[in-house]
Amino acid sequence: MATNQDRRIALCASCDRCRSRKTKCDGNRPCGNCANKYMKKHRLTSIAGIDPSLFECIYSPAKRRGPVPGKSTTRKSDEMNQNGLGGMKGNKSNLMRMDMAGFG
C-alpha cells in the first residue's frame, strides 16, 4: 500500500494564469503564454538562460471532485423523510390518483 509520502499530488493540466484567462496552456514549465507575457513585460526576444521561477507560471493541485466520502445523504432528503414527504417522492401511482381526483 502506498503511504502519504509515496503518493504524488495530481496537478492541473493548465497553469493558474491560463486557467483564469481561459486560454490554452501547453503544459510546459514555463508555458508559452507565461513566457510570452514575461518577454513582453521585460522587452526580451528570448527566454534562454532565465530562471523558470521568475515567470510566475504556477500549476496548482487538482481539485478533488465528487461526493465527500462517508456522507451518503443530503440534509434536504433527511428533512423530507422526517416530515413524511419522502414516501410520495417517485411514486407514480399516488401522483396519478391525485391528478385524476382533481379533474374528476
A tleap script that builds the chain and sets N, CA, C and O, in Angstrom:
source leaprc.protein.ff14SB
mol = sequence {
  NMET ALA THR ASN GLN ASP ARG ARG ILE ALA
  LEU CYS ALA SER CYS ASP ARG CYS ARG SER
  ARG LYS THR LYS CYS ASP GLY ASN ARG PRO
  CYS GLY ASN CYS ALA ASN LYS TYR MET LYS
  LYS HIE ARG LEU THR SER ILE ALA GLY ILE
  ASP PRO SER LEU PHE GLU CYS ILE TYR SER
  PRO ALA LYS ARG ARG GLY PRO VAL PRO GLY
  LYS SER THR THR ARG LYS SER ASP GLU MET
  ASN GLN ASN GLY LEU GLY GLY MET LYS GLY
  ASN LYS SER ASN LEU MET ARG MET ASP MET
  ALA GLY PHE CGLY
}
set mol.1.N position { 0.819 -1.179 0.000 }
set mol.1.CA position { 0.000 0.000 0.000 }
set mol.1.C position { 0.864 1.244 0.000 }
set mol.1.O position { 1.919 1.270 0.634 }
set mol.2.N position { 0.431 2.262 -0.697 }
set mol.2.CA position { 1.192 3.499 -0.777 }
set mol.2.C position { 0.908 4.365 0.445 }
set mol.2.O position { -0.241 4.525 0.856 }
set mol.3.N position { 1.956 4.911 1.007 }
set mol.3.CA position { 1.785 5.824 2.125 }
set mol.3.C position { 1.578 7.223 1.589 }
set mol.3.O position { 1.679 7.460 0.386 }
set mol.4.N position { 1.288 8.150 2.486 }
set mol.4.CA position { 1.064 9.540 2.070 }
set mol.4.C position { 2.300 10.136 1.416 }
set mol.4.O position { 2.181 10.991 0.538 }
set mol.5.N position { 3.478 9.702 1.827 }
set mol.5.CA position { 4.706 10.242 1.258 }
set mol.5.C position { 4.950 9.709 -0.146 }
set mol.5.O position { 5.554 10.395 -0.971 }
set mol.6.N position { 4.484 8.484 -0.430 }
set mol.6.CA position { 4.695 7.883 -1.744 }
set mol.6.C position { 3.728 8.415 -2.796 }
set mol.6.O position { 4.030 8.361 -3.988 }
set mol.7.N position { 2.584 8.922 -2.383 }
set mol.7.CA position { 1.580 9.399 -3.321 }
set mol.7.C position { 2.016 10.712 -3.954 }
set mol.7.O position { 2.592 11.581 -3.300 }
set mol.8.N position { 1.728 10.830 -5.228 }
set mol.8.CA position { 2.025 12.075 -5.921 }
set mol.8.C position { 0.774 12.941 -5.944 }
set mol.8.O position { -0.341 12.435 -6.062 }
set mol.9.N position { 0.965 14.219 -5.834 }
set mol.9.CA position { -0.160 15.141 -5.896 }
set mol.9.C position { -0.462 15.403 -7.364 }
set mol.9.O position { 0.425 15.785 -8.126 }
set mol.10.N position { -1.705 15.201 -7.756 }
set mol.10.CA position { -2.106 15.442 -9.140 }
set mol.10.C position { -2.186 16.939 -9.382 }
set mol.10.O position { -2.868 17.662 -8.655 }
set mol.11.N position { -1.484 17.396 -10.408 }
set mol.11.CA position { -1.506 18.812 -10.748 }
set mol.11.C position { -2.467 19.045 -11.895 }
set mol.11.O position { -2.737 18.146 -12.691 }
set mol.12.N position { -2.976 20.257 -11.969 }
set mol.12.CA position { -3.885 20.625 -13.056 }
set mol.12.C position { -3.133 20.601 -14.378 }
set mol.12.O position { -1.911 20.747 -14.409 }
set mol.13.N position { -3.865 20.419 -15.462 }
set mol.13.CA position { -3.260 20.350 -16.786 }
set mol.13.C position { -2.847 21.731 -17.289 }
set mol.13.O position { -1.995 21.834 -18.172 }
set mol.14.N position { -3.435 22.790 -16.743 }
set mol.14.CA position { -3.070 24.141 -17.167 }
set mol.14.C position { -2.626 24.952 -15.958 }
set mol.14.O position { -3.043 24.690 -14.830 }
set mol.15.N position { -1.776 25.939 -16.211 }
set mol.15.CA position { -1.277 26.770 -15.114 }
set mol.15.C position { -2.388 27.712 -14.642 }
set mol.15.O position { -3.412 27.861 -15.308 }
set mol.16.N position { -2.173 28.335 -13.501 }
set mol.16.CA position { -3.196 29.189 -12.904 }
set mol.16.C position { -3.553 30.372 -13.808 }
set mol.16.O position { -4.724 30.733 -13.924 }
set mol.17.N position { -2.553 30.970 -14.443 }
set mol.17.CA position { -2.815 32.121 -15.307 }
set mol.17.C position { -3.658 31.718 -16.515 }
set mol.17.O position { -4.611 32.418 -16.859 }
set mol.18.N position { -3.328 30.611 -17.157 }
set mol.18.CA position { -4.110 30.147 -18.317 }
set mol.18.C position { -5.515 29.754 -17.896 }
set mol.18.O position { -6.469 30.002 -18.633 }
set mol.19.N position { -5.661 29.144 -16.723 }
set mol.19.CA position { -6.981 28.744 -16.257 }
set mol.19.C position { -7.837 29.970 -15.961 }
set mol.19.O position { -9.025 29.977 -16.285 }
set mol.20.N position { -7.267 31.002 -15.356 }
set mol.20.CA position { -8.049 32.198 -15.039 }
set mol.20.C position { -8.420 32.976 -16.294 }
set mol.20.O position { -9.485 33.591 -16.355 }
set mol.21.N position { -7.541 32.950 -17.301 }
set mol.21.CA position { -7.828 33.655 -18.556 }
set mol.21.C position { -8.565 32.779 -19.563 }
set mol.21.O position { -8.968 33.255 -20.625 }
set mol.22.N position { -8.742 31.494 -19.232 }
set mol.22.CA position { -9.404 30.509 -20.089 }
set mol.22.C position { -8.744 30.425 -21.463 }
set mol.22.O position { -9.406 30.448 -22.500 }
set mol.23.N position { -7.420 30.327 -21.429 }
set mol.23.CA position { -6.650 30.167 -22.662 }
set mol.23.C position { -6.005 28.786 -22.679 }
set mol.23.O position { -5.913 28.123 -21.646 }
set mol.24.N position { -5.572 28.368 -23.830 }
set mol.24.CA position { -4.943 27.058 -23.989 }
set mol.24.C position { -3.539 27.088 -23.397 }
set mol.24.O position { -2.737 27.963 -23.722 }
set mol.25.N position { -3.254 26.136 -22.536 }
set mol.25.CA position { -1.942 26.028 -21.907 }
set mol.25.C position { -1.229 24.816 -22.495 }
set mol.25.O position { -1.830 23.751 -22.636 }
set mol.26.N position { 0.045 24.970 -22.838 }
set mol.26.CA position { 0.772 23.845 -23.438 }
set mol.26.C position { 1.369 22.901 -22.402 }
set mol.26.O position { 1.881 21.842 -22.767 }
set mol.27.N position { 1.316 23.257 -21.117 }
set mol.27.CA position { 1.762 22.362 -20.060 }
set mol.27.C position { 3.254 22.395 -19.789 }
set mol.27.O position { 3.717 21.691 -18.892 }
set mol.28.N position { 4.017 23.177 -20.517 }
set mol.28.CA position { 5.457 23.284 -20.266 }
set mol.28.C position { 5.708 24.160 -19.053 }
set mol.28.O position { 4.801 24.826 -18.553 }
set mol.29.N position { 6.946 24.153 -18.585 }
set mol.29.CA position { 7.330 24.997 -17.451 }
set mol.29.C position { 8.472 25.905 -17.859 }
set mol.29.O position { 9.601 25.423 -17.954 }
set mol.30.N position { 8.263 27.140 -18.097 }
set mol.30.CA position { 7.004 27.890 -18.117 }
set mol.30.C position { 6.227 27.615 -19.403 }
set mol.30.O position { 6.804 27.235 -20.422 }
set mol.31.N position { 4.909 27.812 -19.339 }
set mol.31.CA position { 4.097 27.579 -20.536 }
set mol.31.C position { 4.322 28.721 -21.530 }
set mol.31.O position { 4.886 29.759 -21.182 }
set mol.32.N position { 3.882 28.517 -22.746 }
set mol.32.CA position { 4.098 29.507 -23.796 }
set mol.32.C position { 3.473 30.855 -23.493 }
set mol.32.O position { 4.074 31.892 -23.775 }
set mol.33.N position { 2.266 30.856 -22.918 }
set mol.33.CA position { 1.595 32.119 -22.597 }
set mol.33.C position { 2.340 32.897 -21.521 }
set mol.33.O position { 2.493 34.114 -21.631 }
set mol.34.N position { 2.804 32.212 -20.487 }
set mol.34.CA position { 3.553 32.885 -19.418 }
set mol.34.C position { 4.905 33.383 -19.936 }
set mol.34.O position { 5.359 34.459 -19.547 }
set mol.35.N position { 5.542 32.610 -20.802 }
set mol.35.CA position { 6.825 33.029 -21.366 }
set mol.35.C position { 6.642 34.266 -22.248 }
set mol.35.O position { 7.445 35.197 -22.180 }
set mol.36.N position { 5.588 34.283 -23.076 }
set mol.36.CA position { 5.323 35.453 -23.915 }
set mol.36.C position { 5.031 36.683 -23.078 }
set mol.36.O position { 5.503 37.772 -23.402 }
set mol.37.N position { 4.265 36.534 -22.010 }
set mol.37.CA position { 3.955 37.668 -21.137 }
set mol.37.C position { 5.224 38.208 -20.490 }
set mol.37.O position { 5.416 39.421 -20.409 }
set mol.38.N position { 6.092 37.308 -20.031 }
set mol.38.CA position { 7.341 37.738 -19.411 }
set mol.38.C position { 8.230 38.460 -20.425 }
set mol.38.O position { 8.842 39.479 -20.106 }
set mol.39.N position { 8.297 37.922 -21.659 }
set mol.39.CA position { 9.141 38.555 -22.682 }
set mol.39.C position { 8.599 39.934 -23.060 }
set mol.39.O position { 9.389 40.857 -23.264 }
set mol.40.N position { 7.310 40.100 -23.157 }
set mol.40.CA position { 6.729 41.409 -23.474 }
set mol.40.C position { 6.940 42.394 -22.342 }
set mol.40.O position { 7.257 43.561 -22.570 }
set mol.41.N position { 6.760 41.912 -21.107 }
set mol.41.CA position { 6.896 42.784 -19.938 }
set mol.41.C position { 8.323 43.305 -19.794 }
set mol.41.O position { 8.529 44.469 -19.450 }
set mol.42.N position { 9.312 42.442 -20.057 }
set mol.42.CA position { 10.716 42.823 -19.875 }
set mol.42.C position { 11.410 43.142 -21.197 }
set mol.42.O position { 12.626 43.329 -21.232 }
set mol.43.N position { 10.649 43.205 -22.273 }
set mol.43.CA position { 11.166 43.544 -23.609 }
set mol.43.C position { 12.358 42.669 -24.001 }
set mol.43.O position { 13.439 43.160 -24.328 }
set mol.44.N position { 12.124 41.366 -23.958 }
set mol.44.CA position { 13.153 40.399 -24.327 }
set mol.44.C position { 12.768 39.726 -25.642 }
set mol.44.O position { 11.600 39.725 -26.031 }
set mol.45.N position { 13.755 39.159 -26.317 }
set mol.45.CA position { 13.482 38.413 -27.545 }
set mol.45.C position { 13.602 36.915 -27.328 }
set mol.45.O position { 13.126 36.132 -28.151 }
set mol.46.N position { 14.233 36.500 -26.227 }
set mol.46.CA position { 14.420 35.087 -25.932 }
set mol.46.C position { 14.399 34.878 -24.425 }
set mol.46.O position { 14.755 35.774 -23.659 }
set mol.47.N position { 13.979 33.684 -24.008 }
set mol.47.CA position { 13.957 33.390 -22.568 }
set mol.47.C position { 15.092 32.452 -22.173 }
set mol.47.O position { 15.104 31.919 -21.064 }
set mol.48.N position { 16.035 32.254 -23.070 }
set mol.48.CA position { 17.161 31.361 -22.802 }
set mol.48.C position { 18.006 31.904 -21.648 }
set mol.48.O position { 18.368 33.081 -21.639 }
set mol.49.N position { 18.317 31.047 -20.680 }
set mol.49.CA position { 19.177 31.413 -19.567 }
set mol.49.C position { 18.460 32.105 -18.422 }
set mol.49.O position { 19.116 32.553 -17.481 }
set mol.50.N position { 17.140 32.209 -18.466 }
set mol.50.CA position { 16.384 32.865 -17.393 }
set mol.50.C position { 15.818 31.800 -16.470 }
set mol.50.O position { 15.317 30.769 -16.919 }
set mol.51.N position { 15.905 32.067 -15.168 }
set mol.51.CA position { 15.413 31.123 -14.163 }
set mol.51.C position { 13.898 30.936 -14.317 }
set mol.51.O position { 13.170 31.928 -14.343 }
set mol.52.N position { 13.404 29.703 -14.419 }
set mol.52.CA position { 11.958 29.454 -14.608 }
set mol.52.C position { 11.079 29.965 -13.472 }
set mol.52.O position { 9.888 30.192 -13.688 }
set mol.53.N position { 11.619 30.152 -12.277 }
set mol.53.CA position { 10.809 30.643 -11.163 }
set mol.53.C position { 10.401 32.104 -11.339 }
set mol.53.O position { 9.483 32.570 -10.664 }
set mol.54.N position { 11.062 32.828 -12.226 }
set mol.54.CA position { 10.729 34.235 -12.449 }
set mol.54.C position { 9.479 34.423 -13.310 }
set mol.54.O position { 8.941 35.528 -13.372 }
set mol.55.N position { 9.017 33.382 -13.963 }
set mol.55.CA position { 7.908 33.508 -14.900 }
set mol.55.C position { 6.530 33.519 -14.239 }
set mol.55.O position { 5.550 33.854 -14.904 }
set mol.56.N position { 6.420 33.175 -12.984 }
set mol.56.CA position { 5.154 33.106 -12.265 }
set mol.56.C position { 4.171 32.150 -12.946 }
set mol.56.O position { 2.969 32.412 -12.998 }
set mol.57.N position { 4.695 31.050 -13.461 }
set mol.57.CA position { 3.871 30.018 -14.095 }
set mol.57.C position { 3.686 28.908 -13.067 }
set mol.57.O position { 4.559 28.056 -12.900 }
set mol.58.N position { 2.537 28.922 -12.374 }
set mol.58.CA position { 2.295 28.032 -11.242 }
set mol.58.C position { 1.205 27.034 -11.594 }
set mol.58.O position { 0.149 27.408 -12.103 }
set mol.59.N position { 1.467 25.766 -11.321 }
set mol.59.CA position { 0.487 24.699 -11.511 }
set mol.59.C position { -0.020 24.274 -10.137 }
set mol.59.O position { 0.733 23.694 -9.354 }
set mol.60.N position { -1.275 24.552 -9.837 }
set mol.60.CA position { -1.876 24.216 -8.545 }
set mol.60.C position { -2.321 22.757 -8.522 }
set mol.60.O position { -2.519 22.149 -9.575 }
set mol.61.N position { -2.477 22.200 -7.335 }
set mol.61.CA position { -3.017 20.839 -7.244 }
set mol.61.C position { -4.444 20.787 -7.784 }
set mol.61.O position { -5.200 21.751 -7.665 }
set mol.62.N position { -4.796 19.666 -8.372 }
set mol.62.CA position { -6.141 19.494 -8.924 }
set mol.62.C position { -7.147 19.456 -7.792 }
set mol.62.O position { -6.861 18.940 -6.711 }
set mol.63.N position { -8.330 20.005 -8.044 }
set mol.63.CA position { -9.381 19.999 -7.039 }
set mol.63.C position { -10.022 18.615 -6.982 }
set mol.63.O position { -10.212 17.956 -8.005 }
set mol.64.N position { -10.343 18.201 -5.790 }
set mol.64.CA position { -10.992 16.906 -5.596 }
set mol.64.C position { -12.447 17.034 -6.018 }
set mol.64.O position { -13.148 17.959 -5.609 }
set mol.65.N position { -12.883 16.101 -6.835 }
set mol.65.CA position { -14.257 16.135 -7.327 }
set mol.65.C position { -15.046 14.968 -6.764 }
set mol.65.O position { -14.472 13.970 -6.329 }
set mol.66.N position { -16.346 15.098 -6.774 }
set mol.66.CA position { -17.213 14.020 -6.331 }
set mol.66.C position { -17.701 14.232 -4.919 }
set mol.66.O position { -17.350 15.223 -4.280 }
set mol.67.N position { -18.506 13.314 -4.426 }
set mol.67.CA position { -19.066 13.458 -3.081 }
set mol.67.C position { -18.010 13.236 -2.008 }
set mol.67.O position { -16.992 12.581 -2.236 }
set mol.68.N position { -18.273 13.785 -0.860 }
set mol.68.CA position { -17.376 13.627 0.279 }
set mol.68.C position { -17.517 12.202 0.807 }
set mol.68.O position { -18.636 11.755 1.058 }
set mol.69.N position { -16.416 11.481 0.981 }
set mol.69.CA position { -16.512 10.106 1.479 }
set mol.69.C position { -17.147 10.062 2.869 }
set mol.69.O position { -16.819 10.873 3.735 }
set mol.70.N position { -18.055 9.113 3.074 }
set mol.70.CA position { -18.685 8.952 4.379 }
set mol.70.C position { -19.964 9.741 4.535 }
set mol.70.O position { -20.652 9.588 5.544 }
set mol.71.N position { -20.309 10.579 3.575 }
set mol.71.CA position { -21.522 11.377 3.648 }
set mol.71.C position { -22.450 10.900 2.547 }
set mol.71.O position { -22.282 11.269 1.385 }
set mol.72.N position { -23.433 10.076 2.910 }
set mol.72.CA position { -24.254 9.446 1.877 }
set mol.72.C position { -25.571 10.161 1.646 }
set mol.72.O position { -26.107 10.076 0.541 }
set mol.73.N position { -26.125 10.863 2.631 }
set mol.73.CA position { -27.406 11.521 2.453 }
set mol.73.C position { -27.251 13.018 2.543 }
set mol.73.O position { -26.312 13.534 3.150 }
set mol.74.N position { -28.185 13.699 1.932 }
set mol.74.CA position { -28.170 15.153 1.995 }
set mol.74.C position { -29.128 15.615 3.072 }
set mol.74.O position { -29.989 14.856 3.516 }
set mol.75.N position { -28.984 16.819 3.477 }
set mol.75.CA position { -29.800 17.378 4.541 }
set mol.75.C position { -31.254 17.517 4.111 }
set mol.75.O position { -32.165 17.268 4.901 }
set mol.76.N position { -31.473 17.917 2.855 }
set mol.76.CA position { -32.826 18.124 2.361 }
set mol.76.C position { -33.612 16.812 2.336 }
set mol.76.O position { -34.780 16.785 2.722 }
set mol.77.N position { -32.986 15.732 1.887 }
set mol.77.CA position { -33.688 14.449 1.848 }
set mol.77.C position { -33.977 13.948 3.253 }
set mol.77.O position { -34.995 13.289 3.463 }
set mol.78.N position { -33.115 14.237 4.223 }
set mol.78.CA position { -33.372 13.844 5.607 }
set mol.78.C position { -34.582 14.587 6.165 }
set mol.78.O position { -35.397 13.995 6.873 }
set mol.79.N position { -34.709 15.878 5.855 }
set mol.79.CA position { -35.842 16.665 6.332 }
set mol.79.C position { -37.143 16.167 5.720 }
set mol.79.O position { -38.166 16.111 6.402 }
set mol.80.N position { -37.116 15.802 4.437 }
set mol.80.CA position { -38.311 15.294 3.780 }
set mol.80.C position { -38.758 13.988 4.408 }
set mol.80.O position { -39.954 13.772 4.601 }
set mol.81.N position { -37.814 13.115 4.730 }
set mol.81.CA position { -38.145 11.836 5.353 }
set mol.81.C position { -38.722 12.031 6.746 }
set mol.81.O position { -39.616 11.284 7.142 }
set mol.82.N position { -38.238 13.009 7.499 }
set mol.82.CA position { -38.743 13.279 8.842 }
set mol.82.C position { -40.148 13.861 8.792 }
set mol.82.O position { -40.953 13.600 9.687 }
set mol.83.N position { -40.459 14.645 7.760 }
set mol.83.CA position { -41.775 15.260 7.630 }
set mol.83.C position { -42.791 14.326 6.991 }
set mol.83.O position { -43.965 14.684 6.894 }
set mol.84.N position { -42.386 13.164 6.560 }
set mol.84.CA position { -43.297 12.214 5.949 }
set mol.84.C position { -43.515 12.450 4.471 }
set mol.84.O position { -44.382 11.810 3.878 }
set mol.85.N position { -42.770 13.335 3.861 }
set mol.85.CA position { -42.925 13.636 2.444 }
set mol.85.C position { -42.081 12.725 1.577 }
set mol.85.O position { -42.273 12.679 0.361 }
set mol.86.N position { -41.173 12.017 2.161 }
set mol.86.CA position { -40.277 11.172 1.392 }
set mol.86.C position { -40.964 9.986 0.760 }
set mol.86.O position { -40.483 9.470 -0.248 }
set mol.87.N position { -42.093 9.528 1.328 }
set mol.87.CA position { -42.790 8.372 0.799 }
set mol.87.C position { -43.471 8.640 -0.525 }
set mol.87.O position { -43.673 7.706 -1.302 }
set mol.88.N position { -43.838 9.897 -0.817 }
set mol.88.CA position { -44.540 10.215 -2.059 }
set mol.88.C position { -43.587 10.447 -3.208 }
set mol.88.O position { -43.999 10.405 -4.367 }
set mol.89.N position { -42.355 10.686 -2.923 }
set mol.89.CA position { -41.387 11.002 -3.972 }
set mol.89.C position { -41.188 9.799 -4.886 }
set mol.89.O position { -40.824 8.716 -4.428 }
set mol.90.N position { -41.425 9.992 -6.155 }
set mol.90.CA position { -41.172 8.945 -7.131 }
set mol.90.C position { -42.268 7.897 -7.228 }
set mol.90.O position { -42.125 6.938 -7.986 }
set mol.91.N position { -43.354 8.049 -6.486 }
set mol.91.CA position { -44.436 7.081 -6.522 }
set mol.91.C position { -45.466 7.549 -7.541 }
set mol.91.O position { -46.291 8.407 -7.230 }
set mol.92.N position { -45.431 7.003 -8.744 }
set mol.92.CA position { -46.266 7.463 -9.845 }
set mol.92.C position { -47.739 7.166 -9.621 }
set mol.92.O position { -48.588 7.961 -10.023 }
set mol.93.N position { -48.066 6.046 -8.992 }
set mol.93.CA position { -49.469 5.698 -8.812 }
set mol.93.C position { -50.171 6.692 -7.894 }
set mol.93.O position { -51.319 7.055 -8.151 }
set mol.94.N position { -49.508 7.142 -6.829 }
set mol.94.CA position { -50.099 8.157 -5.955 }
set mol.94.C position { -50.268 9.475 -6.691 }
set mol.94.O position { -51.285 10.148 -6.518 }
set mol.95.N position { -49.316 9.849 -7.489 }
set mol.95.CA position { -49.399 11.106 -8.222 }
set mol.95.C position { -50.506 11.049 -9.264 }
set mol.95.O position { -51.203 12.042 -9.475 }
set mol.96.N position { -50.680 9.906 -9.919 }
set mol.96.CA position { -51.739 9.762 -10.914 }
set mol.96.C position { -53.109 9.842 -10.248 }
set mol.96.O position { -54.024 10.463 -10.788 }
set mol.97.N position { -53.258 9.219 -9.079 }
set mol.97.CA position { -54.528 9.289 -8.354 }
set mol.97.C position { -54.858 10.721 -7.963 }
set mol.97.O position { -56.013 11.141 -8.042 }
set mol.98.N position { -53.857 11.462 -7.547 }
set mol.98.CA position { -54.079 12.852 -7.149 }
set mol.98.C position { -54.466 13.673 -8.367 }
set mol.98.O position { -55.324 14.551 -8.276 }
set mol.99.N position { -53.841 13.397 -9.508 }
set mol.99.CA position { -54.143 14.105 -10.734 }
set mol.99.C position { -55.571 13.832 -11.185 }
set mol.99.O position { -56.302 14.758 -11.535 }
set mol.100.N position { -55.965 12.573 -11.178 }
set mol.100.CA position { -57.301 12.178 -11.615 }
set mol.100.C position { -58.367 12.712 -10.677 }
set mol.100.O position { -59.454 13.072 -11.129 }
set mol.101.N position { -58.089 12.772 -9.401 }
set mol.101.CA position { -59.064 13.281 -8.431 }
set mol.101.C position { -59.337 14.759 -8.667 }
set mol.101.O position { -60.457 15.222 -8.453 }
set mol.102.N position { -58.347 15.489 -9.095 }
set mol.102.CA position { -58.519 16.916 -9.348 }
set mol.102.C position { -59.347 17.204 -10.582 }
set mol.102.O position { -59.978 18.257 -10.666 }
set mol.103.N position { -59.358 16.286 -11.547 }
set mol.103.CA position { -60.100 16.503 -12.798 }
set mol.103.C position { -61.481 15.876 -12.765 }
set mol.103.O position { -62.262 16.054 -13.700 }
set mol.104.N position { -61.796 15.139 -11.694 }
set mol.104.CA position { -62.957 14.296 -11.618 }
set mol.104.C position { -64.251 14.957 -11.492 }
set mol.104.O position { -65.282 14.289 -11.423 }
savepdb mol mol.pdb
quit
